Coordinates of C-alpha atoms and ligand atoms in Angstrom, one line a residue:
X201 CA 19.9 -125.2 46.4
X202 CA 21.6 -125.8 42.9
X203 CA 23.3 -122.7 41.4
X204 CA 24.4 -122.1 38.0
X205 CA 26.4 -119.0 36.3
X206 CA 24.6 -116.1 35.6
X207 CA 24.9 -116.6 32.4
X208 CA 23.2 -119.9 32.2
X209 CA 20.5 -118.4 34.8
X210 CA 19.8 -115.2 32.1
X211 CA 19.1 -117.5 29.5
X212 CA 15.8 -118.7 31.4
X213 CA 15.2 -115.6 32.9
X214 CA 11.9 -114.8 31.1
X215 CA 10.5 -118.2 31.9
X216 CA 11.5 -118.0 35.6
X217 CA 8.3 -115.7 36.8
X218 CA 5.1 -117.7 37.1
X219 CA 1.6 -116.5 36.2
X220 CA 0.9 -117.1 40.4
X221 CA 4.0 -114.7 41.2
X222 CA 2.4 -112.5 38.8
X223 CA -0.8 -112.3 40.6
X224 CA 0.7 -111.9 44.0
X225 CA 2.9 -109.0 42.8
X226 CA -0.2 -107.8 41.5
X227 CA -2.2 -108.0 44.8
X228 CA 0.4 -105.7 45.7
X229 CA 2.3 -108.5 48.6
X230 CA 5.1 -110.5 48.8
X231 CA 6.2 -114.4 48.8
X232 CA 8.5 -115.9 51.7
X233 CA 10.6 -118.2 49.2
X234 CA 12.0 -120.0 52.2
X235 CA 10.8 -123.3 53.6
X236 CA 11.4 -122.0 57.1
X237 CA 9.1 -119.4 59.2
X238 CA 10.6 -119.2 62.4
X239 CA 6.8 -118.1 64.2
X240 CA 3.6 -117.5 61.5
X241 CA 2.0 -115.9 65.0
X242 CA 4.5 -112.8 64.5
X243 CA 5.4 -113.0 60.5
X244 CA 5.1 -109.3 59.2
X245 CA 2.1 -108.6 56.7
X246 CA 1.2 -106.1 54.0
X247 CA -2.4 -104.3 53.7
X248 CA -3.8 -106.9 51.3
X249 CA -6.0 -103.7 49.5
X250 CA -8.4 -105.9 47.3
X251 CA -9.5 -108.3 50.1
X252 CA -9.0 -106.3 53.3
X253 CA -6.6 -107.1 56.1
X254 CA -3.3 -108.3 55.7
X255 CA -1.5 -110.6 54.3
X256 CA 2.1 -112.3 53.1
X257 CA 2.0 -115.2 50.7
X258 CA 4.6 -118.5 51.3
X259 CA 5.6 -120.5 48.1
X260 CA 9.1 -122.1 48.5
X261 CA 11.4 -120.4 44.9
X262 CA 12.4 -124.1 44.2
X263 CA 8.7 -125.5 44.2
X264 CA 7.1 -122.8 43.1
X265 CA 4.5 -124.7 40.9
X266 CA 3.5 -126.8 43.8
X267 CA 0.7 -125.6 46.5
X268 CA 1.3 -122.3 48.6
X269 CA 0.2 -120.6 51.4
X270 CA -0.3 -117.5 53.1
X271 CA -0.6 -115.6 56.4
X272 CA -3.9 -113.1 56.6
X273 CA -5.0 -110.9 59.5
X274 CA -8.1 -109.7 59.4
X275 CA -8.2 -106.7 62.3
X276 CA -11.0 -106.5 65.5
X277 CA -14.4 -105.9 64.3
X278 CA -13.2 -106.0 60.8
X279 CA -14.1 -108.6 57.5
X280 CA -12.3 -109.4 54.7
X281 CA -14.0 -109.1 51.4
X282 CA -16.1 -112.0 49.9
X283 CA -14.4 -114.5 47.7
X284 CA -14.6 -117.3 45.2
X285 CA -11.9 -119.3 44.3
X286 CA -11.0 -122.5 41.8
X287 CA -9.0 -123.7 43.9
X288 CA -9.2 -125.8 47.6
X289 CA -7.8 -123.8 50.5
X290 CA -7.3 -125.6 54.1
X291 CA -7.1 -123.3 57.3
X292 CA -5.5 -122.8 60.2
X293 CA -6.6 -120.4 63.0
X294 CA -3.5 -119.2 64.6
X295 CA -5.2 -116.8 66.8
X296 CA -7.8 -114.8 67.7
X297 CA -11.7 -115.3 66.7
X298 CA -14.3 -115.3 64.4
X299 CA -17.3 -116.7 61.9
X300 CA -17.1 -117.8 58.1
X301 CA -20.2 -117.8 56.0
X302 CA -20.3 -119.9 52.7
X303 CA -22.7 -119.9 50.2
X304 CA -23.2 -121.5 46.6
X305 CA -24.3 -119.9 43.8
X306 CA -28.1 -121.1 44.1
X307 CA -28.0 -118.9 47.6
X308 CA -27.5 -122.0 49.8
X309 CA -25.5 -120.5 52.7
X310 CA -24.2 -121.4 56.3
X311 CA -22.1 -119.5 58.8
X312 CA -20.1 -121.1 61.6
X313 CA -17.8 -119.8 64.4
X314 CA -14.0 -120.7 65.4
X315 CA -11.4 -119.5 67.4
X316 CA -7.4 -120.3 67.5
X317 CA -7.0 -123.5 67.1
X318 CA -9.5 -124.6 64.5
X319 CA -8.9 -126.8 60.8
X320 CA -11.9 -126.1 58.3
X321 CA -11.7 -126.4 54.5
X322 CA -13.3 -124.1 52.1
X323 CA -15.6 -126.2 49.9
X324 CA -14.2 -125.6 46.2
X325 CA -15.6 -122.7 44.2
X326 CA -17.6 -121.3 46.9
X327 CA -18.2 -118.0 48.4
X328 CA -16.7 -117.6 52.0
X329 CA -16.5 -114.5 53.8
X330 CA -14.4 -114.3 56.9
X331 CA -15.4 -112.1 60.1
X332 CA -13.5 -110.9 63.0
X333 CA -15.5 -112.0 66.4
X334 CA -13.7 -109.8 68.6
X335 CA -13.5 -105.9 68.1
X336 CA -10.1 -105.7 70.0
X337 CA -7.9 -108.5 68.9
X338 CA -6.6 -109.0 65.2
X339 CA -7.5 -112.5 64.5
X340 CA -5.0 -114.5 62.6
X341 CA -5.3 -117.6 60.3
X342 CA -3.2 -119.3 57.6
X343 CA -4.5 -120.9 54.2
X344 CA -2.7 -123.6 52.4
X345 CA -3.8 -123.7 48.8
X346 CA -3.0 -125.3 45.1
X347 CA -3.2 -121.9 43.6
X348 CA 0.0 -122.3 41.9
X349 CA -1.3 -125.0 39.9
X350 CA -4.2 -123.8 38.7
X351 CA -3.5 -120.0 38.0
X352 CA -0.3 -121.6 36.3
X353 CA -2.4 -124.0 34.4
X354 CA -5.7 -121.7 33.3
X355 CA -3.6 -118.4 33.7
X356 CA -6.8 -116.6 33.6
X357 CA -8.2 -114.7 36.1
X358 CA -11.5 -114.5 35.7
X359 CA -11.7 -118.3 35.4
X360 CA -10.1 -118.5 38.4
X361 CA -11.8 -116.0 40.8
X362 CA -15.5 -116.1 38.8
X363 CA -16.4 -119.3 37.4
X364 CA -20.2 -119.8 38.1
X365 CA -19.6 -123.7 38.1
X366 CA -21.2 -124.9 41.5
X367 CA -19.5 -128.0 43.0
X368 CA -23.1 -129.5 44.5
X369 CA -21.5 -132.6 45.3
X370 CA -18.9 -130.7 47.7
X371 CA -21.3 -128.6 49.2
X372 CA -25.0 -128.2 49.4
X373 CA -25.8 -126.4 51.8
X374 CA -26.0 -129.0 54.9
X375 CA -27.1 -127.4 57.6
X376 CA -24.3 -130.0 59.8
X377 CA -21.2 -129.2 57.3
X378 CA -19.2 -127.7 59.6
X379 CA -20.0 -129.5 63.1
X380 CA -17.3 -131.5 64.7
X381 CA -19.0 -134.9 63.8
X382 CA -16.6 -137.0 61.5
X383 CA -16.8 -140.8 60.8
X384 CA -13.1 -142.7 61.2
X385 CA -11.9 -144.9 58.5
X386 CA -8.5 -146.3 60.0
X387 CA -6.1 -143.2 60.4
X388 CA -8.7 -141.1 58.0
X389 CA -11.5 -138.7 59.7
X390 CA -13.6 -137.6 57.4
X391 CA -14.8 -134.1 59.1
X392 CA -15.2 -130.9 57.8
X393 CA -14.5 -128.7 60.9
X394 CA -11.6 -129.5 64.2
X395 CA -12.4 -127.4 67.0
X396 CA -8.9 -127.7 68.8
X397 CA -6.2 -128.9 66.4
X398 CA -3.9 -128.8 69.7
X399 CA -5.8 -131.0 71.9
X400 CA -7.9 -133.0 69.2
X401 CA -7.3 -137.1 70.6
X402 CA -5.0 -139.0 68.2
X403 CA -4.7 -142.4 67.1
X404 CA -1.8 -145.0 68.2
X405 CA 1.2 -145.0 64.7
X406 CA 3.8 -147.3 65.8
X407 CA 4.6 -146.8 62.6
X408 CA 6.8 -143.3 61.8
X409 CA 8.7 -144.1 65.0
X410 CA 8.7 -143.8 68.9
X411 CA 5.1 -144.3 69.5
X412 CA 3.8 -141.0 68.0
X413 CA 0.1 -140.4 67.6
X414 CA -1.6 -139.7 64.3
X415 CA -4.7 -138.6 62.3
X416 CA -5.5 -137.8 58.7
X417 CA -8.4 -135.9 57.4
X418 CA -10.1 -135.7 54.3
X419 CA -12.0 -132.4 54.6
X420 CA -14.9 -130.4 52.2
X421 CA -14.6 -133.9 50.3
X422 CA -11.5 -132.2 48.1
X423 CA -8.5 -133.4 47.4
X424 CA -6.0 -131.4 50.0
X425 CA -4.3 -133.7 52.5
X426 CA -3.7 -133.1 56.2
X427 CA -2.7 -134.8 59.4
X428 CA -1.7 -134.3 63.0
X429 CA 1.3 -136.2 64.2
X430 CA 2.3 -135.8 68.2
X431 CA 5.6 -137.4 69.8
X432 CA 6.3 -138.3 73.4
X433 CA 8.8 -136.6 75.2
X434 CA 12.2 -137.5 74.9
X435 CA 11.7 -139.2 71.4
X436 CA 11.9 -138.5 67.7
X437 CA 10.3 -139.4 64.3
X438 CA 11.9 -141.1 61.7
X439 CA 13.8 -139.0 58.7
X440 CA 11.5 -139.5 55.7
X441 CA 11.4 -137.5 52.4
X442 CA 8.1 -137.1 50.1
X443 CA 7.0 -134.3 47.6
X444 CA 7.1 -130.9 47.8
X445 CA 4.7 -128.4 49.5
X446 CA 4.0 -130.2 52.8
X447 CA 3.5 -127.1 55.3
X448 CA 4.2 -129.0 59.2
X449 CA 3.1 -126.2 61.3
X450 CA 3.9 -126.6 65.4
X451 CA 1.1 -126.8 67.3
X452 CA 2.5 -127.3 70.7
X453 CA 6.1 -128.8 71.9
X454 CA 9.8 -127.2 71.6
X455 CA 12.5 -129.1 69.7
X456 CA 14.1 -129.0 65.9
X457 CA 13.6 -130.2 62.5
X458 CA 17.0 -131.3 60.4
X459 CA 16.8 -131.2 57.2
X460 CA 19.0 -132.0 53.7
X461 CA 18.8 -132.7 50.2
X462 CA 20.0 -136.0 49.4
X463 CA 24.0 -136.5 49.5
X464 CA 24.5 -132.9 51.3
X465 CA 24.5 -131.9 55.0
X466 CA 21.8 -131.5 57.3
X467 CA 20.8 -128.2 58.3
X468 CA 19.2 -127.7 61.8
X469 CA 15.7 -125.4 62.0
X470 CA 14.5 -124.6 66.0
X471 CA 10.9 -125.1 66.3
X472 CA 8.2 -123.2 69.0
X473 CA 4.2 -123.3 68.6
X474 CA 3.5 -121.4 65.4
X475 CA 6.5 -122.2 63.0
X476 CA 6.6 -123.5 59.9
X477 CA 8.5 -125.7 57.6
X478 CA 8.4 -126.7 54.3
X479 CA 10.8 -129.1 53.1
X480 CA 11.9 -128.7 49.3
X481 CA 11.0 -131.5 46.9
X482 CA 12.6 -134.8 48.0
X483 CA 14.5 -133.4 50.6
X484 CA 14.9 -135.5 54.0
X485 CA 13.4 -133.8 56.9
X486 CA 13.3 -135.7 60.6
X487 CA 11.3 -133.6 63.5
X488 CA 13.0 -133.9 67.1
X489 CA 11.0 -133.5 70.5
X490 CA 13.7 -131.7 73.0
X491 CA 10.8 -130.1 75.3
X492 CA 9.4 -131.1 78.5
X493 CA 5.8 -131.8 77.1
X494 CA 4.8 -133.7 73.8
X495 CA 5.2 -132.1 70.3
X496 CA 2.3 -131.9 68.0
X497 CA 2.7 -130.3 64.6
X498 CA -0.2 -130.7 61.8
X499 CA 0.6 -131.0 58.2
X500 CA -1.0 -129.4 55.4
X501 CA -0.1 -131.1 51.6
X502 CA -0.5 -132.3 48.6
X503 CA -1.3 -136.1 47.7
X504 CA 2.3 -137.4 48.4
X505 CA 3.5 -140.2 46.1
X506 CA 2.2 -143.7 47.2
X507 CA 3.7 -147.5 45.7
X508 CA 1.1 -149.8 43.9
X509 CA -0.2 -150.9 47.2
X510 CA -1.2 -147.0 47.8
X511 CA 1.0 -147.1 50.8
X512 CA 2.7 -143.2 51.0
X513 CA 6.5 -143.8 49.6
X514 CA 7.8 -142.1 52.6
X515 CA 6.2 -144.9 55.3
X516 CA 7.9 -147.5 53.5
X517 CA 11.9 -148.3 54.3
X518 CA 14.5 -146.9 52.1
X519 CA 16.4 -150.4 52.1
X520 CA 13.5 -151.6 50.4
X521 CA 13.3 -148.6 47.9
X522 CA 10.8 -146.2 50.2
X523 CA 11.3 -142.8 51.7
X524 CA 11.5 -143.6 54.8
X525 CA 15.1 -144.2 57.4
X526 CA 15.0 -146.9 59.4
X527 CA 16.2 -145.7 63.3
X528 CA 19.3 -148.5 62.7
X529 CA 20.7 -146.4 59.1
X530 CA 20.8 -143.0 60.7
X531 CA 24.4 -141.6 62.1
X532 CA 25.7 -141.1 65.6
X533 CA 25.8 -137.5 64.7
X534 CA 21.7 -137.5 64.7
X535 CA 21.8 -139.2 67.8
X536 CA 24.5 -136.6 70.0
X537 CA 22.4 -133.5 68.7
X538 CA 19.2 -134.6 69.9
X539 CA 21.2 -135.7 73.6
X540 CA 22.0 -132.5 73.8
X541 CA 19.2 -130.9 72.9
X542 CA 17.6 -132.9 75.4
X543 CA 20.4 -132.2 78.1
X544 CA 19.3 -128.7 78.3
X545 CA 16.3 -129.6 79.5
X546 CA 17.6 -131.9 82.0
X547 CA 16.2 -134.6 79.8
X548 CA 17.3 -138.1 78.2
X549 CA 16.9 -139.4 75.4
X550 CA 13.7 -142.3 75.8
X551 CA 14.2 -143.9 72.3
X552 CA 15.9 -147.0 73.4
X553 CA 12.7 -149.2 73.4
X554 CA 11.6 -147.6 69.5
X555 CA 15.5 -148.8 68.6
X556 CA 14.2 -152.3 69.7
X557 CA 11.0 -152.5 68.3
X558 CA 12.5 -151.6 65.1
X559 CA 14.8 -154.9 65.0
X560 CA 12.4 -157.6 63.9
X561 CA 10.5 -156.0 61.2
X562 CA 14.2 -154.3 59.9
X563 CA 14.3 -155.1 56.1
X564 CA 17.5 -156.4 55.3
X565 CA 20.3 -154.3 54.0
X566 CA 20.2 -154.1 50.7
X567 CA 23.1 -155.9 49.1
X568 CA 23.6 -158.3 52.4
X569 CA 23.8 -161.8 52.4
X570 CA 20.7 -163.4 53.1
X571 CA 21.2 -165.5 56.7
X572 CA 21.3 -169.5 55.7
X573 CA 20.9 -171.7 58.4
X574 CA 23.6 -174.1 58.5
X575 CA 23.2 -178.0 57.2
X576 CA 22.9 -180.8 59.6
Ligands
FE2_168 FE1 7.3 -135.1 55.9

């Protein structure tokens, strides 16, 4: 990260905490500011007194007006206390089991079950109430939210936690809201419940590299995004940068993300099933498979910023102004690490054929002389 002297730093040092850090500190628990959580399974929580359970919030210190997340644990046969929020939240079940019930202001209410594993949204502005279903295990989950943007905007409490507005066009009380139908628009399914995030079937995107599959899903019709990417073995996705608060949580797989602001060094960050990375705002990032078995990792987000065709900057090529590096502008240095990565395993590298693939669709370099065909 960029430093400045002290000196410069205490002259902003009563603007530097946020109305969201205020309310954390408040609620009596802390905020990983890194954008690197070696295992969310095993991260260490604080009683979270006003809710119940546990908890520890994430919010990266150099994007700390873009969405968060946090960690709770709710322990066996225990609840967490109802709540309302302006804000969407997206979840991930990291372990254990359990039921949510949600309800709308006009008493509308419906109460569903899920176990480790499971993606659901809570429709905006509802009450939700999460149980433990087993009275041995803790059961585990984390929430992505864009609380930082709204407590930071409203900075009122009360609007935030107990505004009576009901969102009917969100939610009204289907009895079906949170079964595991869903209707697929291209890459998109619209759904508002995954059973098994790890073993949910994918679709075919030649597109970020090495054959990978991919979903996207639009769920509780809000305005989070989230997708599922998996790569084979022996293969890698293409560096790419985007906006900040993109939470890539592991699902399955071994390997290691690199990651650098632009101009500096990469910086190498070992992933198992359960860690989590956040890359900073426009930072590259590029995810490498060194396991025996696919990798799958899901992504929790923001919109990300998209060109006038409403194609995501960081699918496009960065020789033709996107976010995205081709396979053919990355260095040899990129290329050793992940043989030896592999080598450990007894494993090599299977990206020749992506390499190719890449070739006849390669935007030109920019600044290279267009190839003229010679006169006859
Ligand atoms: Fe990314």
């Amino acid at each position: 990260m960029t430093q400045v002297s002290e000196e410069m730093a205490n002259k902003f040092a009563t603007e530097k905490e946020t109305p969201y850090e205020r309310w954390v500190k408040s609620e009596g628990l802390d905020i990983i500011p890194a954008h690197y959580v070696p295992n969310l399974r095993h991260v260490a929580l604080k009683p979270w007194a006003s809710r119940g359970g546990k908890a520890v919030f994430i919010n990266h210190e150099a994007s700390r007006h873009s969405n968060d997340a946090y960690v709770c644990e709710i322990p066996p046969g225990g609840k967490l206390a109802p709540r309302k929020q302006m804000f969407e939240e997206m979840i991930l079940v990291l372990g254990g089991r359990g039921s949510t019930k949600i309800w709308n202001e006009s008493g509308k209410n419906i109460t569903f079950e899920w176990k480790a594993g499971a993606i659901f949204a809570i429709p905006l502005n509802c009450h939700h109430q999460h149980f433990n279903g087993s009275g041995q295990e803790p059961a585990r989950f984390i929430g992505m939210t864009f609380a930082p943007q709204v407590m930071n905007m409203y900075g009122n409490l009360d609007f935030v936690f107990n505004c009576p507005f009901e969102f009917t066009d969100r939610f009204n009380g289907e009895p079906d809201y949170f079964s595991t139908k869903g209707e697929q628009k291209g890459f998109l399914l619209q759904t508002n419940y995954v059973a098994d995030a790890v073993n949910l079937p994918l679709i075919s995107a030649k597109e970020r590299g090495a054959g990978g599959g991919h979903i996207r899903f639009n769920m509780a019709r809000g305005s989070l995004a989230s997708h599922i990417s998996q790569f084979p073995v022996g293969t890698y996705k293409k560096g790419h940068r985007h906006g900040p608060g993109a939470h890539v949580i592991v699902l399955s797989g071994e390997g290691y993300s690199l990651m650098w602001p632009e101009g500096g060094e990469p910086t190498r960050y070992d992933w198992e099933p359960g860690t989590l990375i956040v890359p900073p705002n426009l930072w590259f990032h590029q995810h490498f498979n060194t396991g025996p078995t696919p990798a799958r990792y899901l992504a929790l987000k923001y919109a990300s910023p998209r060109n006038a065709q409403g194609v995501p900057m960081s699918w496009i090529s960065s020789r033709v102004g996107g976010y995205q590096i081709d396979y053919a502008d990355e260095s040899n240095a990129v290329r050793d690490m992940f043989a030896a990565g592999l080598a450990r395993h007894g494993l090599k590298s299977a990206m020749e054929p992506a390499y190719e693939a890449e070739l006849p669709t390669l935007p030109p370099k920019p600044g290279a002389k267009p190839v003229v065909a010679a006169a006859i």
